[in-house]
Amino acid sequence: MNTSPQDGVEGATVTAVSVGADGTTRALEGEATTDASGEFTITLEGERVSDVIRLNADGDNDFSSSVIVQVDGQNQVDAQPMTAETAAEANVYVEAKGEDEASSHDEGTTAADVALYVNADAAADINAGQTSAADVAASIASTVEAESQTNANADGGASASAVAETKTSLYTELQSNLAAASSADARAQAVTEFENGMANLYVKAGGSDESQAESRQTGTSVMIEFSAEASSDAELGLRRQAELLRAEATARAEEALFEAQGATDATLDALVNARQQLTADIRAAGSVDAMVEAHSTYETEMKAQMGSTFGVSSEVIASAETAVQGSVDALFTALTDIGGVLNGAVETVVSAYSSFYTNAQAAAKTSFESSVDSDATAETAAEALVFVKAQSHAS
């Protein structure tokens, strides 16, 4: 197994542990020492290692780092370089697997999930002791559980095994690309490709755009509630990543609905541009208010495009919004009443969204029926409106 802990770290001792499905670790036979470039090759012997291992490097001047490596039965793996961020990810991953042991979802938290959410902001606070790996792990594990439950219940959801396999594939590709990267641009490209793949995870695994949007909306609301236990910088970083996933999924679901309704190329182009602006605004957001404003701007553009595609006026859309407002209020009341990290919070959010989609879509469809040419058009218009109303959870 080849990797580099950090450029120029010479003489560090590298060891490995196998990470079990419940977060327990078992030391593996084998040890290596980094060369002048910080690189090393470690051979692991003895019992078969698990699909995921953790490499730890310790050296002079209090140097210590680690990285999670996806092995999956391969005889040789090129692991990504160890950094401060991978060290934080490793701590979070082990904690998250412990959270999985007490949860009810099928997939479990993967290395891909942790790499997706633990960005520079969260990693810096974890390494500085300003927030705990356990709190971040609970946020991620609970978000994954909420998405998994929603995906399992949704029409057109992907199979749990396909989702898990897709995550493994994306993380394996990430670690391989990072191991081969010889420049900052190459490393950034590897991360971007990974994030883009994870953003479209459920569709890549065989699910529909609509079921992916439902899963991301539920997961984001869980992340909002659970990440409140983290430091302010870590919380903002975790929420930003969740909001990006929700925004991308919701906007792509809208595009799929509009395309199915026969939208013109000009309308679809406008929606794509609105999606790209939405995600750019969220990436640049320095506050929750800025993220909420980005969603609001996108919603305005989406509703502006409904007229020509669905044959409805702004007054009809406003009437449908009024019809679903009771369901929106009930959803946000249920989410607000969670009040932080409490037992049963994930189930509460999943149930609240399930009720919201059922009730809001029925109300919106009834409102549209007298103004469109068919029952199918009313149903699709209702879905389009309800999706965009569901993404505005700001508490």
CSV table of C-alpha atoms in Angstrom, one decimal:
chain,number,residue,atom,x,y,z
A,1,MET,CA,0.0,0.0,0.0
A,2,ASN,CA,1.5,3.3,-1.1
A,3,THR,CA,0.9,6.8,0.1
A,4,SER,CA,2.5,10.0,1.4
A,5,PRO,CA,1.5,11.4,4.9
A,6,GLN,CA,2.5,15.0,4.0
A,7,ASP,CA,5.1,16.4,1.7
A,8,GLY,CA,8.6,16.3,3.3
A,9,VAL,CA,7.7,14.3,6.4
A,10,GLU,CA,10.6,11.9,6.7
A,11,GLY,CA,11.1,9.1,9.2
A,12,ALA,CA,7.5,8.8,10.4
A,13,THR,CA,6.3,5.4,11.5
A,14,VAL,CA,3.2,4.1,9.7
A,15,THR,CA,0.9,1.5,11.1
A,16,ALA,CA,-2.6,0.3,10.2
A,17,VAL,CA,-5.8,-0.8,11.9
A,18,SER,CA,-8.8,-2.5,10.4
A,19,VAL,CA,-12.1,-0.6,11.0
A,20,GLY,CA,-15.1,-2.8,11.6
A,21,ALA,CA,-18.7,-2.1,10.7
A,22,ASP,CA,-19.4,-1.0,14.3
A,23,GLY,CA,-16.4,1.3,14.5
A,24,THR,CA,-14.2,-1.1,16.4
A,25,THR,CA,-10.6,-1.2,15.3
A,26,ARG,CA,-8.1,-4.1,15.2
A,27,ALA,CA,-4.3,-3.6,14.8
A,28,LEU,CA,-2.9,-5.1,11.7
A,29,GLU,CA,0.6,-6.6,11.3
A,30,GLY,CA,2.9,-4.5,9.3
A,31,GLU,CA,4.9,-1.3,9.7
A,32,ALA,CA,6.7,1.2,7.5
A,33,THR,CA,8.8,4.3,7.7
A,34,THR,CA,8.4,7.3,5.4
A,35,ASP,CA,11.3,8.3,3.1
A,36,ALA,CA,12.6,11.8,2.4
A,37,SER,CA,9.6,12.6,0.3
A,38,GLY,CA,7.2,11.3,2.9
A,39,GLU,CA,6.3,8.3,0.8
A,40,PHE,CA,6.2,4.7,2.0
A,41,THR,CA,4.9,1.2,1.2
A,42,ILE,CA,3.3,-0.9,3.9
A,43,THR,CA,2.6,-4.6,3.6
A,44,LEU,CA,-0.2,-5.9,5.8
A,45,GLU,CA,0.0,-9.5,6.9
A,46,GLY,CA,-2.0,-11.9,8.9
A,47,GLU,CA,-5.8,-12.2,8.9
A,48,ARG,CA,-7.7,-10.7,6.1
A,49,VAL,CA,-8.2,-7.0,6.6
A,50,SER,CA,-11.6,-5.4,6.5
A,51,ASP,CA,-12.9,-3.4,3.5
A,52,VAL,CA,-11.8,-0.2,5.2
A,53,ILE,CA,-8.6,0.4,7.1
A,54,ARG,CA,-7.0,3.4,8.8
A,55,LEU,CA,-3.4,4.3,8.3
A,56,ASN,CA,-1.7,6.2,11.1
A,57,ALA,CA,1.6,8.0,10.8
A,58,ASP,CA,3.6,9.4,13.8
A,59,GLY,CA,6.9,11.2,13.6
A,60,ASP,CA,9.2,13.9,15.1
A,61,ASN,CA,8.0,17.3,16.2
A,62,ASP,CA,4.7,15.9,17.3
A,63,PHE,CA,3.7,15.0,13.7
A,64,SER,CA,0.7,12.7,13.6
A,65,SER,CA,-1.8,12.1,10.8
A,66,SER,CA,-4.0,9.4,9.4
A,67,VAL,CA,-6.2,8.5,6.5
A,68,ILE,CA,-9.1,6.1,5.7
A,69,VAL,CA,-8.4,3.7,2.9
A,70,GLN,CA,-11.0,1.8,0.9
A,71,VAL,CA,-9.4,-1.7,0.3
A,72,ASP,CA,-12.3,-4.0,-0.7
A,73,GLY,CA,-10.2,-7.0,-1.2
A,74,GLN,CA,-7.6,-5.4,-3.5
A,75,ASN,CA,-4.0,-6.7,-3.1
A,76,GLN,CA,-2.5,-3.2,-3.7
A,77,VAL,CA,-4.0,0.2,-3.2
A,78,ASP,CA,-2.6,3.7,-3.7
A,79,ALA,CA,-3.9,5.7,-0.8
A,80,GLN,CA,-4.4,9.4,-0.9
A,81,PRO,CA,-1.8,11.6,0.9
A,82,MET,CA,-2.4,12.2,4.6
A,83,THR,CA,-3.3,15.7,5.5
A,84,ALA,CA,-4.9,17.6,8.4
A,85,GLU,CA,-8.2,17.1,6.6
A,86,THR,CA,-7.8,13.3,6.2
A,87,ALA,CA,-6.9,13.0,9.9
A,88,ALA,CA,-10.1,14.7,10.9
A,89,GLU,CA,-12.0,12.5,8.4
A,90,ALA,CA,-10.5,9.3,9.9
A,91,ASN,CA,-11.6,10.3,13.4
A,92,VAL,CA,-15.1,11.1,12.2
A,93,TYR,CA,-15.4,7.9,10.2
A,94,VAL,CA,-14.6,5.7,13.2
A,95,GLU,CA,-17.1,7.6,15.3
A,96,ALA,CA,-19.7,7.4,12.6
A,97,LYS,CA,-19.4,3.7,12.3
A,98,GLY,CA,-20.2,3.5,16.0
A,99,GLU,CA,-23.3,5.6,15.4
A,100,ASP,CA,-24.3,3.1,12.6
A,101,GLU,CA,-24.4,0.3,15.2
A,102,ALA,CA,-27.4,1.9,16.9
A,103,SER,CA,-29.2,3.1,13.8
A,104,SER,CA,-31.8,1.4,11.6
A,105,HIS,CA,-30.8,2.2,8.1
A,106,ASP,CA,-29.3,-0.3,5.7
A,107,GLU,CA,-26.3,1.4,4.0
A,108,GLY,CA,-24.4,2.7,7.0
A,109,THR,CA,-22.1,5.7,6.9
A,110,THR,CA,-19.3,5.2,4.4
A,111,ALA,CA,-15.9,6.8,3.8
A,112,ALA,CA,-17.5,8.6,0.9
A,113,ASP,CA,-20.1,10.2,3.1
A,114,VAL,CA,-17.4,11.5,5.6
A,115,ALA,CA,-15.2,12.8,2.8
A,116,LEU,CA,-18.1,14.6,1.3
A,117,TYR,CA,-19.1,16.5,4.5
A,118,VAL,CA,-15.8,17.0,6.4
A,119,ASN,CA,-14.4,20.0,4.5
A,120,ALA,CA,-11.6,22.3,5.5
A,121,ASP,CA,-13.8,24.3,7.9
A,122,ALA,CA,-15.0,21.2,9.8
A,123,ALA,CA,-11.6,19.6,9.8
A,124,ALA,CA,-9.9,22.7,11.2
A,125,ASP,CA,-12.3,22.9,14.1
A,126,ILE,CA,-12.1,19.1,14.8
A,127,ASN,CA,-8.3,19.2,14.8
A,128,ALA,CA,-8.3,22.3,17.0
A,129,GLY,CA,-10.6,20.7,19.5
A,130,GLN,CA,-13.3,23.3,18.9
A,131,THR,CA,-15.8,20.7,17.9
A,132,SER,CA,-15.8,17.0,18.5
A,133,ALA,CA,-15.4,14.3,15.9
A,134,ALA,CA,-18.3,12.5,17.7
A,135,ASP,CA,-20.7,15.5,17.1
A,136,VAL,CA,-19.8,15.7,13.4
A,137,ALA,CA,-20.1,12.0,13.1
A,138,ALA,CA,-23.6,12.0,14.6
A,139,SER,CA,-24.6,14.7,12.1
A,140,ILE,CA,-23.4,12.8,9.2
A,141,ALA,CA,-24.7,9.4,10.3
A,142,SER,CA,-28.1,10.8,11.1
A,143,THR,CA,-28.2,12.6,7.7
A,144,VAL,CA,-27.3,9.3,5.9
A,145,GLU,CA,-30.0,7.4,7.8
A,146,ALA,CA,-32.6,10.0,7.0
A,147,GLU,CA,-31.7,9.9,3.3
A,148,SER,CA,-31.7,6.1,3.3
A,149,GLN,CA,-35.1,5.8,4.9
A,150,THR,CA,-36.6,8.3,2.5
A,151,ASN,CA,-35.0,6.7,-0.5
A,152,ALA,CA,-36.3,3.3,0.6
A,153,ASN,CA,-39.9,4.6,0.9
A,154,ALA,CA,-39.9,6.8,-2.3
A,155,ASP,CA,-41.3,5.8,-5.6
A,156,GLY,CA,-38.4,5.4,-7.9
A,157,GLY,CA,-35.8,5.1,-5.1
A,158,ALA,CA,-32.5,3.3,-5.7
A,159,SER,CA,-31.7,0.0,-4.0
A,160,ALA,CA,-29.7,0.3,-0.9
A,161,SER,CA,-27.0,-2.1,-2.3
A,162,ALA,CA,-26.7,0.0,-5.4
A,163,VAL,CA,-26.3,3.2,-3.4
A,164,ALA,CA,-23.6,1.6,-1.2
A,165,GLU,CA,-21.7,0.3,-4.3
A,166,THR,CA,-21.8,3.7,-5.9
A,167,LYS,CA,-20.4,5.3,-2.8
A,168,THR,CA,-17.6,2.8,-2.7
A,169,SER,CA,-16.8,3.3,-6.3
A,170,LEU,CA,-16.7,7.1,-6.0
A,171,TYR,CA,-14.5,7.0,-2.9
A,172,THR,CA,-12.1,4.5,-4.5
A,173,GLU,CA,-11.8,6.7,-7.6
A,174,LEU,CA,-11.2,9.7,-5.3
A,175,GLN,CA,-8.4,8.1,-3.4
A,176,SER,CA,-6.8,6.8,-6.6
A,177,ASN,CA,-7.0,10.3,-8.3
A,178,LEU,CA,-5.6,12.0,-5.2
A,179,ALA,CA,-2.7,9.5,-5.0
A,180,ALA,CA,-1.8,10.2,-8.6
A,181,ALA,CA,-2.3,14.0,-8.4
A,182,SER,CA,0.9,16.0,-8.9
A,183,SER,CA,-0.5,19.5,-8.6
A,184,ALA,CA,-3.0,21.5,-6.6
A,185,ASP,CA,-5.2,21.8,-9.8
A,186,ALA,CA,-5.2,18.0,-10.2
A,187,ARG,CA,-6.1,17.5,-6.5
A,188,ALA,CA,-8.9,20.1,-6.9
A,189,GLN,CA,-10.2,18.4,-10.0
A,190,ALA,CA,-10.3,15.0,-8.2
A,191,VAL,CA,-12.3,16.5,-5.4
A,192,THR,CA,-14.7,18.2,-7.8
A,193,GLU,CA,-15.3,15.0,-9.7
A,194,PHE,CA,-16.0,13.2,-6.5
A,195,GLU,CA,-18.4,15.8,-5.2
A,196,ASN,CA,-20.3,15.9,-8.5
A,197,GLY,CA,-20.7,12.2,-8.4
A,198,MET,CA,-21.9,12.2,-4.9
A,199,ALA,CA,-24.3,15.1,-5.7
A,200,ASN,CA,-26.0,12.8,-8.2
A,201,LEU,CA,-25.6,9.6,-6.1
A,202,TYR,CA,-29.1,8.2,-6.1
A,203,VAL,CA,-29.6,8.7,-9.8
A,204,LYS,CA,-26.2,7.1,-10.5
A,205,ALA,CA,-27.4,4.2,-8.4
A,206,GLY,CA,-30.6,3.8,-10.5
A,207,GLY,CA,-33.1,6.1,-8.7
A,208,SER,CA,-35.2,8.9,-10.2
A,209,ASP,CA,-34.4,12.6,-10.0
A,210,GLU,CA,-37.6,13.1,-7.9
A,211,SER,CA,-36.7,10.4,-5.3
A,212,GLN,CA,-33.2,11.8,-5.1
A,213,ALA,CA,-34.6,15.3,-4.3
A,214,GLU,CA,-36.9,13.9,-1.6
A,215,SER,CA,-33.9,12.1,0.0
A,216,ARG,CA,-31.7,15.2,-0.1
A,217,GLN,CA,-34.4,17.5,1.3
A,218,THR,CA,-35.0,15.1,4.2
A,219,GLY,CA,-31.3,14.7,4.8
A,220,THR,CA,-30.6,18.4,4.8
A,221,SER,CA,-33.2,19.1,7.4
A,222,VAL,CA,-31.6,16.4,9.6
A,223,MET,CA,-28.2,17.9,9.1
A,224,ILE,CA,-29.5,21.4,10.0
A,225,GLU,CA,-30.8,20.1,13.3
A,226,PHE,CA,-27.9,17.8,14.3
A,227,SER,CA,-25.0,20.1,13.2
A,228,ALA,CA,-26.2,22.7,15.7
A,229,GLU,CA,-24.2,20.8,18.2
A,230,ALA,CA,-20.9,21.6,16.4
A,231,SER,CA,-18.9,24.8,16.5
A,232,SER,CA,-20.2,27.7,14.4
A,233,ASP,CA,-17.6,27.3,11.6
A,234,ALA,CA,-18.1,23.5,11.5
A,235,GLU,CA,-21.9,23.9,11.6
A,236,LEU,CA,-21.8,26.4,8.7
A,237,GLY,CA,-19.5,24.1,6.7
A,238,LEU,CA,-21.7,21.0,7.2
A,239,ARG,CA,-24.8,22.9,6.4
A,240,ARG,CA,-23.4,24.5,3.3
A,241,GLN,CA,-22.5,21.0,1.9
A,242,ALA,CA,-25.9,19.7,2.7
A,243,GLU,CA,-27.6,22.7,1.1
A,244,LEU,CA,-25.5,22.2,-2.0
A,245,LEU,CA,-26.7,18.6,-2.3
A,246,ARG,CA,-30.3,19.6,-1.7
A,247,ALA,CA,-30.1,22.5,-4.2
A,248,GLU,CA,-28.6,20.4,-6.9
A,249,ALA,CA,-31.0,17.5,-6.4
A,250,THR,CA,-34.1,19.7,-6.2
A,251,ALA,CA,-33.1,21.8,-9.3
A,252,ARG,CA,-32.4,18.6,-11.3
A,253,ALA,CA,-35.8,17.2,-10.3
A,254,GLU,CA,-37.4,20.4,-11.5
A,255,GLU,CA,-35.6,20.1,-14.8
A,256,ALA,CA,-36.8,16.5,-15.2
A,257,LEU,CA,-40.4,17.5,-14.5
A,258,PHE,CA,-40.3,20.4,-17.0
A,259,GLU,CA,-38.7,18.3,-19.6
A,260,ALA,CA,-41.3,15.6,-19.2
A,261,GLN,CA,-44.0,18.3,-19.6
A,262,GLY,CA,-42.4,19.3,-23.0
A,263,ALA,CA,-40.6,22.5,-21.9
A,264,THR,CA,-38.8,24.4,-24.6
A,265,ASP,CA,-35.0,24.4,-24.9
A,266,ALA,CA,-35.1,28.1,-23.8
A,267,THR,CA,-37.0,27.2,-20.6
A,268,LEU,CA,-34.7,24.3,-19.8
A,269,ASP,CA,-31.6,26.5,-20.4
A,270,ALA,CA,-33.0,29.1,-18.1
A,271,LEU,CA,-33.5,26.4,-15.4
A,272,VAL,CA,-30.0,25.1,-15.8
A,273,ASN,CA,-28.6,28.6,-15.5
A,274,ALA,CA,-30.7,29.1,-12.4
A,275,ARG,CA,-29.4,25.9,-10.9
A,276,GLN,CA,-25.8,26.8,-11.6
A,277,GLN,CA,-26.4,30.3,-10.0
A,278,LEU,CA,-28.0,28.7,-7.0
A,279,THR,CA,-25.1,26.4,-6.3
A,280,ALA,CA,-22.6,29.1,-6.9
A,281,ASP,CA,-24.4,31.4,-4.4
A,282,ILE,CA,-24.5,28.7,-1.8
A,283,ARG,CA,-20.8,27.9,-2.2
A,284,ALA,CA,-20.1,31.6,-1.7
A,285,ALA,CA,-22.5,32.0,1.2
A,286,GLY,CA,-21.0,33.1,4.5
A,287,SER,CA,-24.2,32.8,6.5
A,288,VAL,CA,-27.4,30.8,6.7
A,289,ASP,CA,-29.3,33.9,5.6
A,290,ALA,CA,-27.3,34.0,2.3
A,291,MET,CA,-28.2,30.4,1.6
A,292,VAL,CA,-31.9,31.1,2.3
A,293,GLU,CA,-31.7,34.0,-0.1
A,294,ALA,CA,-30.1,31.9,-2.8
A,295,HIS,CA,-33.0,29.3,-2.5
A,296,SER,CA,-35.6,32.2,-2.7
A,297,THR,CA,-34.0,33.6,-5.9
A,298,TYR,CA,-34.1,30.2,-7.5
A,299,GLU,CA,-37.7,29.6,-6.5
A,300,THR,CA,-38.7,32.9,-8.1
A,301,GLU,CA,-37.1,31.9,-11.4
A,302,MET,CA,-38.6,28.4,-11.3
A,303,LYS,CA,-42.1,29.8,-10.8
A,304,ALA,CA,-41.5,32.4,-13.6
A,305,GLN,CA,-40.8,29.5,-16.0
A,306,MET,CA,-44.0,27.5,-15.0
A,307,GLY,CA,-46.3,29.7,-17.0
A,308,SER,CA,-45.3,28.8,-20.6
A,309,THR,CA,-44.6,25.1,-19.8
A,310,PHE,CA,-47.7,24.3,-17.7
A,311,GLY,CA,-50.0,27.0,-19.1
A,312,VAL,CA,-50.7,28.6,-15.8
A,313,SER,CA,-50.8,32.3,-14.8
A,314,SER,CA,-48.9,33.8,-11.9
A,315,GLU,CA,-52.3,34.2,-10.2
A,316,VAL,CA,-53.0,30.5,-10.5
A,317,ILE,CA,-49.5,29.7,-9.1
A,318,ALA,CA,-50.1,32.1,-6.2
A,319,SER,CA,-53.4,30.4,-5.5
A,320,ALA,CA,-51.7,27.0,-5.4
A,321,GLU,CA,-49.0,28.3,-3.1
A,322,THR,CA,-51.8,29.5,-0.7
A,323,ALA,CA,-53.4,26.0,-0.9
A,324,VAL,CA,-50.1,24.3,0.2
A,325,GLN,CA,-49.2,26.8,2.8
A,326,GLY,CA,-50.9,24.8,5.6
A,327,SER,CA,-48.7,21.8,4.7
A,328,VAL,CA,-45.6,24.0,4.6
A,329,ASP,CA,-46.4,25.4,8.0
A,330,ALA,CA,-47.0,21.9,9.5
A,331,LEU,CA,-43.7,20.7,8.1
A,332,PHE,CA,-41.6,23.5,9.5
A,333,THR,CA,-43.4,23.3,12.8
A,334,ALA,CA,-42.5,19.6,13.0
A,335,LEU,CA,-38.9,20.4,12.1
A,336,THR,CA,-38.6,23.2,14.6
A,337,ASP,CA,-40.1,21.1,17.4
A,338,ILE,CA,-37.3,18.7,17.2
A,339,GLY,CA,-35.2,21.1,19.1
A,340,GLY,CA,-31.7,19.6,18.5
A,341,VAL,CA,-30.3,16.2,18.9
A,342,LEU,CA,-33.0,14.0,20.4
A,343,ASN,CA,-33.9,10.3,20.2
A,344,GLY,CA,-36.3,9.8,17.3
A,345,ALA,CA,-35.4,13.0,15.5
A,346,VAL,CA,-34.6,11.2,12.2
A,347,GLU,CA,-37.8,9.3,12.2
A,348,THR,CA,-39.7,12.6,13.0
A,349,VAL,CA,-38.2,14.4,10.0
A,350,VAL,CA,-38.8,11.5,7.7
A,351,SER,CA,-42.4,11.2,8.8
A,352,ALA,CA,-42.9,15.0,8.6
A,353,TYR,CA,-41.7,15.1,5.0
A,354,SER,CA,-43.7,12.1,4.0
A,355,SER,CA,-46.9,13.8,5.3
A,356,PHE,CA,-45.9,17.0,3.6
A,357,TYR,CA,-45.4,15.5,0.2
A,358,THR,CA,-48.7,13.7,0.3
A,359,ASN,CA,-50.8,16.6,1.6
A,360,ALA,CA,-49.1,19.4,-0.3
A,361,GLN,CA,-49.2,17.7,-3.6
A,362,ALA,CA,-52.8,16.8,-3.2
A,363,ALA,CA,-53.7,20.4,-2.4
A,364,ALA,CA,-51.6,21.9,-5.2
A,365,LYS,CA,-53.0,19.4,-7.8
A,366,THR,CA,-56.6,20.4,-6.8
A,367,SER,CA,-55.6,24.0,-7.2
A,368,PHE,CA,-54.1,23.5,-10.7
A,369,GLU,CA,-56.8,21.2,-12.1
A,370,SER,CA,-59.2,23.9,-13.2
A,371,SER,CA,-56.5,25.8,-15.1
A,372,VAL,CA,-54.6,23.1,-17.0
A,373,ASP,CA,-55.4,20.8,-19.9
A,374,SER,CA,-55.2,17.4,-18.1
A,375,ASP,CA,-55.0,15.6,-14.8
A,376,ALA,CA,-51.4,14.6,-15.6
A,377,THR,CA,-50.4,18.2,-16.2
A,378,ALA,CA,-51.9,19.2,-12.9
A,379,GLU,CA,-50.0,16.5,-11.1
A,380,THR,CA,-46.7,17.4,-12.7
A,381,ALA,CA,-47.2,21.1,-11.9
A,382,ALA,CA,-48.0,20.3,-8.3
A,383,GLU,CA,-44.8,18.2,-8.0
A,384,ALA,CA,-42.8,21.1,-9.4
A,385,LEU,CA,-44.3,23.6,-7.0
A,386,VAL,CA,-44.1,21.3,-3.9
A,387,PHE,CA,-40.4,20.5,-4.5
A,388,VAL,CA,-39.4,24.1,-4.5
A,389,LYS,CA,-41.5,24.9,-1.4
A,390,ALA,CA,-39.9,22.0,0.5
A,391,GLN,CA,-36.4,23.3,0.1
A,392,SER,CA,-36.9,26.5,2.0
A,393,HIS,CA,-36.4,25.1,5.6
A,394,ALA,CA,-34.3,27.8,7.2
A,395,SER,CA,-34.6,27.1,10.9
